[in-house]
PDB file of C-alpha atoms and ligand atoms in Angstrom:
ATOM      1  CA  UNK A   1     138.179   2.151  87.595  1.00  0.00           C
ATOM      2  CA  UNK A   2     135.303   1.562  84.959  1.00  0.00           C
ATOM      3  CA  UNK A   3     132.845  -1.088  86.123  1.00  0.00           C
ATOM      4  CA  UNK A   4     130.943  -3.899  83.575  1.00  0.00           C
ATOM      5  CA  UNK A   5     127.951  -1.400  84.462  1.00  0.00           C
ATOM      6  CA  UNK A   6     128.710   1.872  82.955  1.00  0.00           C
ATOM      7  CA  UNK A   7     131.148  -0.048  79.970  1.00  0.00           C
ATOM      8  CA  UNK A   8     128.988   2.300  77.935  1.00  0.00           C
ATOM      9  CA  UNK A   9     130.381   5.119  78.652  1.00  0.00           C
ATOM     10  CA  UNK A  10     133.925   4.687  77.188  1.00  0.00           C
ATOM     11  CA  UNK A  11     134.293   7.219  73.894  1.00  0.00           C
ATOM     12  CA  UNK A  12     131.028   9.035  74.660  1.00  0.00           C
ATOM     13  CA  UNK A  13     131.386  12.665  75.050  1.00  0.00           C
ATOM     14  CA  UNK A  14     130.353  14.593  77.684  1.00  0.00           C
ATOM     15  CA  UNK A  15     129.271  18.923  78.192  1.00  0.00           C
ATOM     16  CA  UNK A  16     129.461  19.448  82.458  1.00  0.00           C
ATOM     17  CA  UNK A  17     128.880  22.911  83.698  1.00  0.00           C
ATOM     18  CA  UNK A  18     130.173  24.535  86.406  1.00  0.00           C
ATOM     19  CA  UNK A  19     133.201  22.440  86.049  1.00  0.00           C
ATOM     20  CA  UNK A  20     135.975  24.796  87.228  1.00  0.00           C
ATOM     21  CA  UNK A  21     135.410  23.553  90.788  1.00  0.00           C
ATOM     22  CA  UNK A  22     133.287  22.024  93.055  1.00  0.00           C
ATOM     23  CA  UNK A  23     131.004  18.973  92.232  1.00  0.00           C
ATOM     24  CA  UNK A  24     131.269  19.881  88.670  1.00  0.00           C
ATOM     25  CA  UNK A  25     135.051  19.256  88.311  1.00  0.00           C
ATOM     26  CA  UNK A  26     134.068  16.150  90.552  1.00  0.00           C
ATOM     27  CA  UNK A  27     131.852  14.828  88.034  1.00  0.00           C
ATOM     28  CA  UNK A  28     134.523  15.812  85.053  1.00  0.00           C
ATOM     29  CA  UNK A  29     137.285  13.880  86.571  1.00  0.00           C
ATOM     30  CA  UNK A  30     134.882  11.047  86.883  1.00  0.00           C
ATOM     31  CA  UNK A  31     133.549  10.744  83.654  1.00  0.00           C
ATOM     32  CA  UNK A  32     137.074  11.080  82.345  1.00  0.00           C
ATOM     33  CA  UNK A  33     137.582   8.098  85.013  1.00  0.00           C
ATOM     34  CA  UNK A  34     135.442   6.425  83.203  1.00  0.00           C
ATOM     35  CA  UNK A  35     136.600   6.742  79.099  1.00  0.00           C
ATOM     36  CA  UNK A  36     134.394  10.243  78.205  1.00  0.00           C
ATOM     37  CA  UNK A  37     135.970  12.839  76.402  1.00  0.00           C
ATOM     38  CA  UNK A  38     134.732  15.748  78.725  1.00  0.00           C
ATOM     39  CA  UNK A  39     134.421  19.461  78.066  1.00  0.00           C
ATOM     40  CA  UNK A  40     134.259  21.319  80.910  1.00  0.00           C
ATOM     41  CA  UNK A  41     132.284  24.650  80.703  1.00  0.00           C
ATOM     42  CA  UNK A  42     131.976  27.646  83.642  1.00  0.00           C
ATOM     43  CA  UNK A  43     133.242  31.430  83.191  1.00  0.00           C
ATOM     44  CA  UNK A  44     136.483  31.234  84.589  1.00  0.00           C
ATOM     45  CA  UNK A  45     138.802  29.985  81.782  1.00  0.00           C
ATOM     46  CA  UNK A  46     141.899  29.983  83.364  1.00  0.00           C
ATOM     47  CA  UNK A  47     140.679  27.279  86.183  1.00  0.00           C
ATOM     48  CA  UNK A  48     139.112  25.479  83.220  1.00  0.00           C
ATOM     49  CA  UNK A  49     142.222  24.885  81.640  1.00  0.00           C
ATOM     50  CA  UNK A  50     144.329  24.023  84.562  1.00  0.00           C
ATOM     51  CA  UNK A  51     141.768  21.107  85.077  1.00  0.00           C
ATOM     52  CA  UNK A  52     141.807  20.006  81.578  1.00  0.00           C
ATOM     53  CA  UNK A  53     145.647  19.617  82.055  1.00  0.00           C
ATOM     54  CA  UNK A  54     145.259  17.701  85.285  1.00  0.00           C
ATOM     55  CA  UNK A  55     142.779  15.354  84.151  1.00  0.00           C
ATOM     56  CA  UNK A  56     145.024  14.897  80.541  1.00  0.00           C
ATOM     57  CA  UNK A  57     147.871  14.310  83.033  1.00  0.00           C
ATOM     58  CA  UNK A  58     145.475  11.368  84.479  1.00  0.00           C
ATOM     59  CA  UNK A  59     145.386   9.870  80.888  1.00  0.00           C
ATOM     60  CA  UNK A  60     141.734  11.389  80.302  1.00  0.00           C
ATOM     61  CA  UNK A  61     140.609  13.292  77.914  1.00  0.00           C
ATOM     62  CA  UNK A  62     139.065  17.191  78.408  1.00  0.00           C
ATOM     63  CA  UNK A  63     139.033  20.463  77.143  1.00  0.00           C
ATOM     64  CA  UNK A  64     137.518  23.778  77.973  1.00  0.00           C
ATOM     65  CA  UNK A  65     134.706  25.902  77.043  1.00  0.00           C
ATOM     66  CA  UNK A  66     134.200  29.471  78.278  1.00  0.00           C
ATOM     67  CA  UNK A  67     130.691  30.340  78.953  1.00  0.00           C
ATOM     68  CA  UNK A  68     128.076  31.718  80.827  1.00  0.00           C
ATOM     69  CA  UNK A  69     124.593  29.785  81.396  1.00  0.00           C
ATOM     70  CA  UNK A  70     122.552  32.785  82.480  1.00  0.00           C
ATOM     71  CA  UNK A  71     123.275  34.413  79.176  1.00  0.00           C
ATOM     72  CA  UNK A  72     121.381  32.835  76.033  1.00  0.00           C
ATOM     73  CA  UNK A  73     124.036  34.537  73.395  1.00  0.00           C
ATOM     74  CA  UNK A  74     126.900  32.980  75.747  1.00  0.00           C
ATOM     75  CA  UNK A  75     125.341  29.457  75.436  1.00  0.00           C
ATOM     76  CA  UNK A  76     124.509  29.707  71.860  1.00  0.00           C
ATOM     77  CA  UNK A  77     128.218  30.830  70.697  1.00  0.00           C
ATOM     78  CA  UNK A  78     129.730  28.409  73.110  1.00  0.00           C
ATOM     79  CA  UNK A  79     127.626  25.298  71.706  1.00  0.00           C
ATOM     80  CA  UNK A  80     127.131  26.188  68.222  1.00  0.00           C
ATOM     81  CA  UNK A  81     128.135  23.467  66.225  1.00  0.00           C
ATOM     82  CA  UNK A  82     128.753  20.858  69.102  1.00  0.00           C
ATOM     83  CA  UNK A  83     126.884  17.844  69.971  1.00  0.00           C
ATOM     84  CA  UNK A  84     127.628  15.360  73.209  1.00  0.00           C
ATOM     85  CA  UNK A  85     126.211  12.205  74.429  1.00  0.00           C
ATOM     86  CA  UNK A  86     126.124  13.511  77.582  1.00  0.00           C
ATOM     87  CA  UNK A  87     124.830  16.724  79.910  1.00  0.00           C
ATOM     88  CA  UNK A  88     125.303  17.085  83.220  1.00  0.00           C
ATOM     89  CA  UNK A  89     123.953  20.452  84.051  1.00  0.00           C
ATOM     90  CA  UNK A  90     126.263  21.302  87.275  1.00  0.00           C
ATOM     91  CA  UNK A  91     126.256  25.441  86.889  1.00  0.00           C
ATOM     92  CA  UNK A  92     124.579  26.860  90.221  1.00  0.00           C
ATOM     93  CA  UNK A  93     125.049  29.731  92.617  1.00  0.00           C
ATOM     94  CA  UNK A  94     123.464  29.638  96.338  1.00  0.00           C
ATOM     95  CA  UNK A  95     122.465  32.909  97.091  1.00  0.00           C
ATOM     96  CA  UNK A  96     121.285  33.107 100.858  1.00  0.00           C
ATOM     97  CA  UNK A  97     119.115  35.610 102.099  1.00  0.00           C
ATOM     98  CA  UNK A  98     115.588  36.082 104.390  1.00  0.00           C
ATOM     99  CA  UNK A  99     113.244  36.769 101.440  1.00  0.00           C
ATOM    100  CA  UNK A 100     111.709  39.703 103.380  1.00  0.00           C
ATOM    101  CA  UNK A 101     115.073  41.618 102.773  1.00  0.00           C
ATOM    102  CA  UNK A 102     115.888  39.891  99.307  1.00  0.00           C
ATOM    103  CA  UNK A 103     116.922  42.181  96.457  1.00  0.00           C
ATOM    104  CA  UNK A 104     115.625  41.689  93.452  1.00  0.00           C
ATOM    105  CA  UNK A 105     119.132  41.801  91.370  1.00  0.00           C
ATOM    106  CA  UNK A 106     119.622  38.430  94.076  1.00  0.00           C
ATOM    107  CA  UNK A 107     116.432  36.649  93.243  1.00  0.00           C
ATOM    108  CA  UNK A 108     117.778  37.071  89.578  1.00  0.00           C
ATOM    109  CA  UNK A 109     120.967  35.979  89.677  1.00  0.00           C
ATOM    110  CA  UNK A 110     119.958  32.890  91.484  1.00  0.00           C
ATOM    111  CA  UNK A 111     116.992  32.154  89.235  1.00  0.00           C
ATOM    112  CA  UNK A 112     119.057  32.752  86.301  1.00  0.00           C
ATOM    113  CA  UNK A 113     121.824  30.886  86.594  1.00  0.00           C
ATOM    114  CA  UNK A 114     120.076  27.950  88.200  1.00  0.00           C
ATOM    115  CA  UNK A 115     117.018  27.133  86.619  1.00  0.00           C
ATOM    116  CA  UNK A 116     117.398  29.903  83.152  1.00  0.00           C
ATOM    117  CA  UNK A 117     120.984  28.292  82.903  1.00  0.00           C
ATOM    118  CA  UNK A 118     119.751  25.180  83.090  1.00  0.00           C
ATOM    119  CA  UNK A 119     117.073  25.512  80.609  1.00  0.00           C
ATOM    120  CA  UNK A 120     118.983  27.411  78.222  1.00  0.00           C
ATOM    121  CA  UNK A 121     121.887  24.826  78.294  1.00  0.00           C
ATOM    122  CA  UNK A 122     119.708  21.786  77.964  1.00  0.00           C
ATOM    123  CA  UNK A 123     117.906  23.327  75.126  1.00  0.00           C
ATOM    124  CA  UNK A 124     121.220  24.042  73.383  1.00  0.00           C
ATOM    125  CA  UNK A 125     122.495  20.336  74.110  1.00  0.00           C
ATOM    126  CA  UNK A 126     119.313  18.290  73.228  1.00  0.00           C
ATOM    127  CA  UNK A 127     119.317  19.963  69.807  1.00  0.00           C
ATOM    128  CA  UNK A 128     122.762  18.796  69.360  1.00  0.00           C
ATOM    129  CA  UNK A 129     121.429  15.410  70.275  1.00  0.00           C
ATOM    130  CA  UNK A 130     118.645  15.764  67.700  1.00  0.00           C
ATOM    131  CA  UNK A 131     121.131  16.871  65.094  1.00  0.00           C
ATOM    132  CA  UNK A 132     123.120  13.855  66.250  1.00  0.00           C
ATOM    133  CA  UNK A 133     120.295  11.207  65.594  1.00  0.00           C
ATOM    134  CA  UNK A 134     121.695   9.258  68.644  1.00  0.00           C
ATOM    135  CA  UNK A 135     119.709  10.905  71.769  1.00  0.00           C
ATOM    136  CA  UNK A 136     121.427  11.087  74.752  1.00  0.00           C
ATOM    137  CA  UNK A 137     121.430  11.330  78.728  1.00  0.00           C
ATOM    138  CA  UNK A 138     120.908  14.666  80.427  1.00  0.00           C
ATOM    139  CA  UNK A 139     121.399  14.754  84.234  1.00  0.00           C
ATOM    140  CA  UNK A 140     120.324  18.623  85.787  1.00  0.00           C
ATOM    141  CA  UNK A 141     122.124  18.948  89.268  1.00  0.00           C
ATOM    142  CA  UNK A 142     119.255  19.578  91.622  1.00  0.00           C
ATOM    143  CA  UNK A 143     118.864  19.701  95.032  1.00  0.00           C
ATOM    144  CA  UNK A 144     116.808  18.113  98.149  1.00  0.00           C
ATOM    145  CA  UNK A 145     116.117  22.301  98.695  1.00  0.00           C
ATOM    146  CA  UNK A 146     113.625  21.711  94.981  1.00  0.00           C
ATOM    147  CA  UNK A 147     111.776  19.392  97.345  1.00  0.00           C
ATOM    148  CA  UNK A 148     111.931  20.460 100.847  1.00  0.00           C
ATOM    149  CA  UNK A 149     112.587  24.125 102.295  1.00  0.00           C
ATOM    150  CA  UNK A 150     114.757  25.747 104.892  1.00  0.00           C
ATOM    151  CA  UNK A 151     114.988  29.295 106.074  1.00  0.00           C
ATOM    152  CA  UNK A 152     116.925  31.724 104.118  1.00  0.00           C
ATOM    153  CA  UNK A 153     116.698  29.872 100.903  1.00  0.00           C
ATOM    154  CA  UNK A 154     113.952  31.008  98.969  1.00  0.00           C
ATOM    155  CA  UNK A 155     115.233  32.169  95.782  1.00  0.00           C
ATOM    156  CA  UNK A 156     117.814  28.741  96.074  1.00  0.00           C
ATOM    157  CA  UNK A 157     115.014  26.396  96.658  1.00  0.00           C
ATOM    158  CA  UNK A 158     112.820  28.000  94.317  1.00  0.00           C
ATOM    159  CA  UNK A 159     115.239  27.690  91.646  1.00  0.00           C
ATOM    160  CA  UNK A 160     115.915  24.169  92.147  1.00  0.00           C
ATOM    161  CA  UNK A 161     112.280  22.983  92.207  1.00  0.00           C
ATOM    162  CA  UNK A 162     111.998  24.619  88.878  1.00  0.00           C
ATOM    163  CA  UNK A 163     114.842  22.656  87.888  1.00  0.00           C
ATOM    164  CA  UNK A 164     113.088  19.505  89.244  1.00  0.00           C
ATOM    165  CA  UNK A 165     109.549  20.377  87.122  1.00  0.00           C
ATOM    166  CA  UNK A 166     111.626  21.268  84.664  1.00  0.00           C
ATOM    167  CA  UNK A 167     112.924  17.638  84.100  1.00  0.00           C
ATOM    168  CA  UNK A 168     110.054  15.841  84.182  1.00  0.00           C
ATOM    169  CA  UNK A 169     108.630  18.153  81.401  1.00  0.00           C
ATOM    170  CA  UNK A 170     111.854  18.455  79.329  1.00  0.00           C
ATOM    171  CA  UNK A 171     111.566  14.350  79.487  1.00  0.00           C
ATOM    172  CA  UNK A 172     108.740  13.596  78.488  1.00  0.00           C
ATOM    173  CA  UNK A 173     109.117  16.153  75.229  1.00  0.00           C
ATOM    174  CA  UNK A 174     112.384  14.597  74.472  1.00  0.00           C
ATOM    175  CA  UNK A 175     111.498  11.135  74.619  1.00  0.00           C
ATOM    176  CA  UNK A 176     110.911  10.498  71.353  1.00  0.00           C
ATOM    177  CA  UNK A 177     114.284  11.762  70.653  1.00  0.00           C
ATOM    178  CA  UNK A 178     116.210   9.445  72.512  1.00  0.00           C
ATOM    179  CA  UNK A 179     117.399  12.004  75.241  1.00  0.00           C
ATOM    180  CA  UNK A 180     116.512  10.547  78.840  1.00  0.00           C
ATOM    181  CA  UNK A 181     116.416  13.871  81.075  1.00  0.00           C
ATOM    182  CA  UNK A 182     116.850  13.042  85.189  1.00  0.00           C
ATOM    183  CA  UNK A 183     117.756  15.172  88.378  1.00  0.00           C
ATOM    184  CA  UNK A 184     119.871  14.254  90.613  1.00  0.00           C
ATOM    185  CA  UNK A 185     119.280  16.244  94.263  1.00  0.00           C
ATOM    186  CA  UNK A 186     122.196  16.574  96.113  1.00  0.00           C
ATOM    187  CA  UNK A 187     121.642  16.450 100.286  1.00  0.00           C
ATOM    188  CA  UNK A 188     124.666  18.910 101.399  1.00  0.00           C
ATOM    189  CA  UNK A 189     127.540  18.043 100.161  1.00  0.00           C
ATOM    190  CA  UNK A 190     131.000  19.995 101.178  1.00  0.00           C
ATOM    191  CA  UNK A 191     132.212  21.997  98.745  1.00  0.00           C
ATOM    192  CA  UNK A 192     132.995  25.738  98.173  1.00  0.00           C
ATOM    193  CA  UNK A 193     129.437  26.829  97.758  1.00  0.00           C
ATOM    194  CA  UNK A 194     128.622  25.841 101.757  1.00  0.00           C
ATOM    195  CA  UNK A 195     132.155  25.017 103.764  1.00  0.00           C
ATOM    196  CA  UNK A 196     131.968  28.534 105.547  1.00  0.00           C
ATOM    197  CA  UNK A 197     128.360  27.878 107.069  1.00  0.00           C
ATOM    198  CA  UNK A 198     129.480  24.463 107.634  1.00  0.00           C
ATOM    199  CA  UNK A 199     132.354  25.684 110.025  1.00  0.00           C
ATOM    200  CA  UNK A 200     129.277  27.751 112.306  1.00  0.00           C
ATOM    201  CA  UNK A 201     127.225  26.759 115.121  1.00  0.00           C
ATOM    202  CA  UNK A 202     123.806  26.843 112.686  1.00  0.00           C
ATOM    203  CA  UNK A 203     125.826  24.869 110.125  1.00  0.00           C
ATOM    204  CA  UNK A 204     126.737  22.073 112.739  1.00  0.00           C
ATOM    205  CA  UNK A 205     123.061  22.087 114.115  1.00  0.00           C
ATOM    206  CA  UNK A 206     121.739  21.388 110.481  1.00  0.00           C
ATOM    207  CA  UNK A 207     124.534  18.468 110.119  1.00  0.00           C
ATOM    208  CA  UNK A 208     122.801  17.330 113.360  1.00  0.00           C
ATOM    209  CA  UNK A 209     119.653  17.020 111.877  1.00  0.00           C
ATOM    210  CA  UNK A 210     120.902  14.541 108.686  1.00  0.00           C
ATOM    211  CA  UNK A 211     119.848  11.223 109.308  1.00  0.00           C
ATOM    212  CA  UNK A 212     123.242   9.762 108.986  1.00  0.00           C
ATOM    213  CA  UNK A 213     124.696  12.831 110.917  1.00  0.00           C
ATOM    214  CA  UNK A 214     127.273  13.824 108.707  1.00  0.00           C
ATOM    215  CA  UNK A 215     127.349  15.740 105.702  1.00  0.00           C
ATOM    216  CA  UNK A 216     127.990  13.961 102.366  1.00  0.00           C
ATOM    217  CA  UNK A 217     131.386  13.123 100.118  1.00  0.00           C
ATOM    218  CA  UNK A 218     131.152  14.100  96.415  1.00  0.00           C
ATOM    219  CA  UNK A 219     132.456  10.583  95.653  1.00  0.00           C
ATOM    220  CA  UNK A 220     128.852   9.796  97.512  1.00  0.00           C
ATOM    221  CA  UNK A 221     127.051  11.143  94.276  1.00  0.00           C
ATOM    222  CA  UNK A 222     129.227   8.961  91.486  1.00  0.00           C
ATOM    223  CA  UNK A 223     126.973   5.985  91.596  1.00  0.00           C
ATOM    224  CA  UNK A 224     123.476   7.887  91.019  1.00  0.00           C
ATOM    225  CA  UNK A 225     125.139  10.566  88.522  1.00  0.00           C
ATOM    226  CA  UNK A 226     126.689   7.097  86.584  1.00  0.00           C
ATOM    227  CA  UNK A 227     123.436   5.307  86.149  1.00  0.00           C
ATOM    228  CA  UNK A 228     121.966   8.727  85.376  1.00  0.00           C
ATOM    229  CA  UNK A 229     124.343   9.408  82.654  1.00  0.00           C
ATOM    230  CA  UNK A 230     125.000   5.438  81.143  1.00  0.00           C
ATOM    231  CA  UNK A 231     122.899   3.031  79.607  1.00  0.00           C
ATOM    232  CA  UNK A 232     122.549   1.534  83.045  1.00  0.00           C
ATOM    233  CA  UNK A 233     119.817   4.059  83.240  1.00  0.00           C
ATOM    234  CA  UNK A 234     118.259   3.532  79.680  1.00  0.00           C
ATOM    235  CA  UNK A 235     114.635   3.188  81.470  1.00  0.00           C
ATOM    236  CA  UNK A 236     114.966   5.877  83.526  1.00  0.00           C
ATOM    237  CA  UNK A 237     113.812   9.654  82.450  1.00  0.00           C
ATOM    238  CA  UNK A 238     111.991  12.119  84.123  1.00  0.00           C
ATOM    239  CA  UNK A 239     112.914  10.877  87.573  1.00  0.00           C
ATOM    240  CA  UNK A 240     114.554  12.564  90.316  1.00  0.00           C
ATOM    241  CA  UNK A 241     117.137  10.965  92.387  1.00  0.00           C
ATOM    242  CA  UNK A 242     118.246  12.294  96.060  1.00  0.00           C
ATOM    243  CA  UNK A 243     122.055  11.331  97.392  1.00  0.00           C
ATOM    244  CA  UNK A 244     121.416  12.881 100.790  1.00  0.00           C
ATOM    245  CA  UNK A 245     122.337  10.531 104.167  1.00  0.00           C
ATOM    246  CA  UNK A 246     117.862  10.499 104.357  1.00  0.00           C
ATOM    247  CA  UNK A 247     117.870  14.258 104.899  1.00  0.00           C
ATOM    248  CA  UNK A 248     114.756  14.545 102.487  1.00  0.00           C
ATOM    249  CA  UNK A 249     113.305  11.976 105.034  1.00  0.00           C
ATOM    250  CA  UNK A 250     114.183  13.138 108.270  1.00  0.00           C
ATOM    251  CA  UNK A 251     111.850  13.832 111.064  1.00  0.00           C
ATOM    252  CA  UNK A 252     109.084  16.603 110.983  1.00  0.00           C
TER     253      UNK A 252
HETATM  254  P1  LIG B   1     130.622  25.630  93.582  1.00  0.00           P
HETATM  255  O1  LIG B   1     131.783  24.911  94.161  1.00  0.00           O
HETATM  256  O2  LIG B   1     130.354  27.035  93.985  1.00  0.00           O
HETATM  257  O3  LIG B   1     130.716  25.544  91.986  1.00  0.00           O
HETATM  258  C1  LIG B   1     129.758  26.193  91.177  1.00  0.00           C
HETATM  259  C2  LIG B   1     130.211  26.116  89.731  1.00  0.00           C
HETATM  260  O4  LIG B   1     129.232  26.761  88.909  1.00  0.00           O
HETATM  261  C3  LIG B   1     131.542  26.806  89.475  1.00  0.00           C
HETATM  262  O5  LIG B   1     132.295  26.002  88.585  1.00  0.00           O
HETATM  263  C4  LIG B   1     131.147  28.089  88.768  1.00  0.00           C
HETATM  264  O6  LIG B   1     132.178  28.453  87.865  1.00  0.00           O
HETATM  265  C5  LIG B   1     129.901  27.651  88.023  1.00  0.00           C
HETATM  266  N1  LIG B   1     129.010  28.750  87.682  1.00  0.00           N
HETATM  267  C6  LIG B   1     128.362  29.595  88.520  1.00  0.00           C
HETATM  268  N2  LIG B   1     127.660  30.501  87.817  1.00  0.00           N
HETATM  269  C7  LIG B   1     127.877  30.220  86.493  1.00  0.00           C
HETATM  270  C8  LIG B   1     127.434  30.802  85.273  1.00  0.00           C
HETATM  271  N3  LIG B   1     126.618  31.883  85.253  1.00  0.00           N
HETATM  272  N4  LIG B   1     127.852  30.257  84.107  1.00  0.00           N
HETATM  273  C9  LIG B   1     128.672  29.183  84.107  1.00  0.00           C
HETATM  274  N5  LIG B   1     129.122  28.590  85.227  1.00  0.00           N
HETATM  275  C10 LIG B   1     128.734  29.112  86.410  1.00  0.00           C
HETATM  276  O7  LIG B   1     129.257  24.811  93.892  1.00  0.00           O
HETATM  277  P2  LIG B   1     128.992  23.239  94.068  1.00  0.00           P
HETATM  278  O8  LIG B   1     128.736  22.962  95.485  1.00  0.00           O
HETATM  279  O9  LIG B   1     130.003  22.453  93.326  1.00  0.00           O
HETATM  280  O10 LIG B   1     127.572  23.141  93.355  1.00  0.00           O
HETATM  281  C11 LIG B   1     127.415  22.566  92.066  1.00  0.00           C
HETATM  282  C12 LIG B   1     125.927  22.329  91.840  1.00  0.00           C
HETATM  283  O11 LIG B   1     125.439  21.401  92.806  1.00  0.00           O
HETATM  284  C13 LIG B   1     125.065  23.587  91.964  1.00  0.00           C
HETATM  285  O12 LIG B   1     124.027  23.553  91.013  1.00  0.00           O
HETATM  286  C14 LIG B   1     124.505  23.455  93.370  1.00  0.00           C
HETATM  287  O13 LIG B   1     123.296  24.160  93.533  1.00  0.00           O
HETATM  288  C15 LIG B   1     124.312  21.947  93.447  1.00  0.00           C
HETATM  289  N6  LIG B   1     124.226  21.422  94.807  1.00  0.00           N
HETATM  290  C16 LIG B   1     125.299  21.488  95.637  1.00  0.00           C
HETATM  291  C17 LIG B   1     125.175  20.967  96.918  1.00  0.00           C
HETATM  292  C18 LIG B   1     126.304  20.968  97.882  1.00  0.00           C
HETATM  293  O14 LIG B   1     126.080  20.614  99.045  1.00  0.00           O
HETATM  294  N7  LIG B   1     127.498  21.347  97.471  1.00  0.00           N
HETATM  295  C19 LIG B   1     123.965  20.410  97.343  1.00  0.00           C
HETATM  296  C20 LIG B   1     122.893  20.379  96.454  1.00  0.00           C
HETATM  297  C21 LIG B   1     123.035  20.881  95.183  1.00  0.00           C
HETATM  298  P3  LIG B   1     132.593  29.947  87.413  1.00  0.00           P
HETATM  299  O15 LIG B   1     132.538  30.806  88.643  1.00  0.00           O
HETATM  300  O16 LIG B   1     133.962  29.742  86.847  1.00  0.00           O
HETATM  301  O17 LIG B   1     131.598  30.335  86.361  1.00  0.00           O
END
């Protein structure tokens, strides 16, 4: 149900990545929840479209958009031509692996799609914006792995403290444009990218080490990615934001 804070946000229009499952069709549905026409954008059409027809089913408002964020022609054909109030730059892939042993076609693929992708799709957006004349809110899915690190990550966490670098210096170029530019850093959050290591013994013993001793809900993340994306959070650009039960501050 829309709230008195993010009133805003009813007949804006909104580009979310990685939106064929996960956190991204999370925030899709959400944003729908909440009045924005949403076009949901990953490589797997089919999956696309079956969510656009659940969420128009819900009396919201979506289509699809094939594309691939690692792949600057992709992006550019995909977003030629289209402008939105709204980013929220989902896309990611995890990519585990001791670095000792890590192949390079790995470290790319990772490093690519999550910090490339989310350059090249922010680019594309903001000049939409520009184009536009009315700004706009762009909110790059993070992660508390762009701040702190954890074994078998490397490519992962390097990726995602591009991403974090990444926004401060994409806001403070785009001010003057109008277009606010925050992370938001998931802690872990169950989904498909993490629920088979969740189900092992070194996947419970990291749960046990979360503050709050549990891992989080994707519902957990709808207040910070709201304020993110609304005028709620007209002041706010360049910041990073962590959802994560006080993993980021748990005991060294
Ligand atoms: P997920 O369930 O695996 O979903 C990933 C999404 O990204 C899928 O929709 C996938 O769609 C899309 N994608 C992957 N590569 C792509 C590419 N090259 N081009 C376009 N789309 C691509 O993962 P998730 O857990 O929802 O994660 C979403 C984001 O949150 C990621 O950036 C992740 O790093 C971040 N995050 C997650 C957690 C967590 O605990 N879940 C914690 C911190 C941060 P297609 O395969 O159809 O392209």
């Amino acid at each position: 149900m829309t709230t008195a804070w993010f009133d805003d946000l009813e007949g804006r229009s909104a580009l979310v990545t990685g939106a064929s499952g996960g956190l991204g069709l999370h925030f899709a549905r959400l944003l729908a929840n909440h009045g924005v026409s949403v076009t949901l954008a990953a490589r797997r059409l089919a999956a696309l479209e079956s969510a656009c027809s659940e969420i128009a089913a819900a009396g919201g408002q979506a289509d699809a958009l094939a594309l691939d964020v690692a792949d600057a022609a992709s992006v550019g054909a995909a977003l030629a031509g289209r402008s939105f109030d709204i980013l929220v730059n989902n896309a990611g892939i995890s990519g585990a692996g001791r670095a000792a042993d890590l192949a390079e076609a790995d470290w790319d693929a990772v490093v690519d799609t999550n910090l490339k992708g989310v350059f090249l799709v922010a680019q594309a957006a903001a000049r939409g914006m520009r184009e536009a004349g009315k700004g706009g809110a762009i909110v790059n899915i993070a992660s508390i792995l762009g701040e702190r690190v954890a074994g078998g990550v490397a490519a992962y966490a390097a990726s995602k403290a591009g991403v974090i670098q990444l926004t401060k210096a994409l806001a403070l170029e785009w001010a003057r444009d109008g277009i606010r530019v925050n992370a938001l850093c998931p802690g872990y959050i169950e989904t498909d990218i993490n629920r088979d290591f969740f189900s092992t013994e070194p996947g419970q013993q990291l749960i046990r080490r979360i503050p709050q001793r549990r891992l989080g809900r994707a519902e957990e993340l709808d207040g910070a990615l709201l304020l993110l994306a609304s005028q709620a959070g007209s002041y706010i650009t360049g910041a990073s934001l962590a959802v994560d039960g006080g993993h980021l501050v748990s005991s060294l």
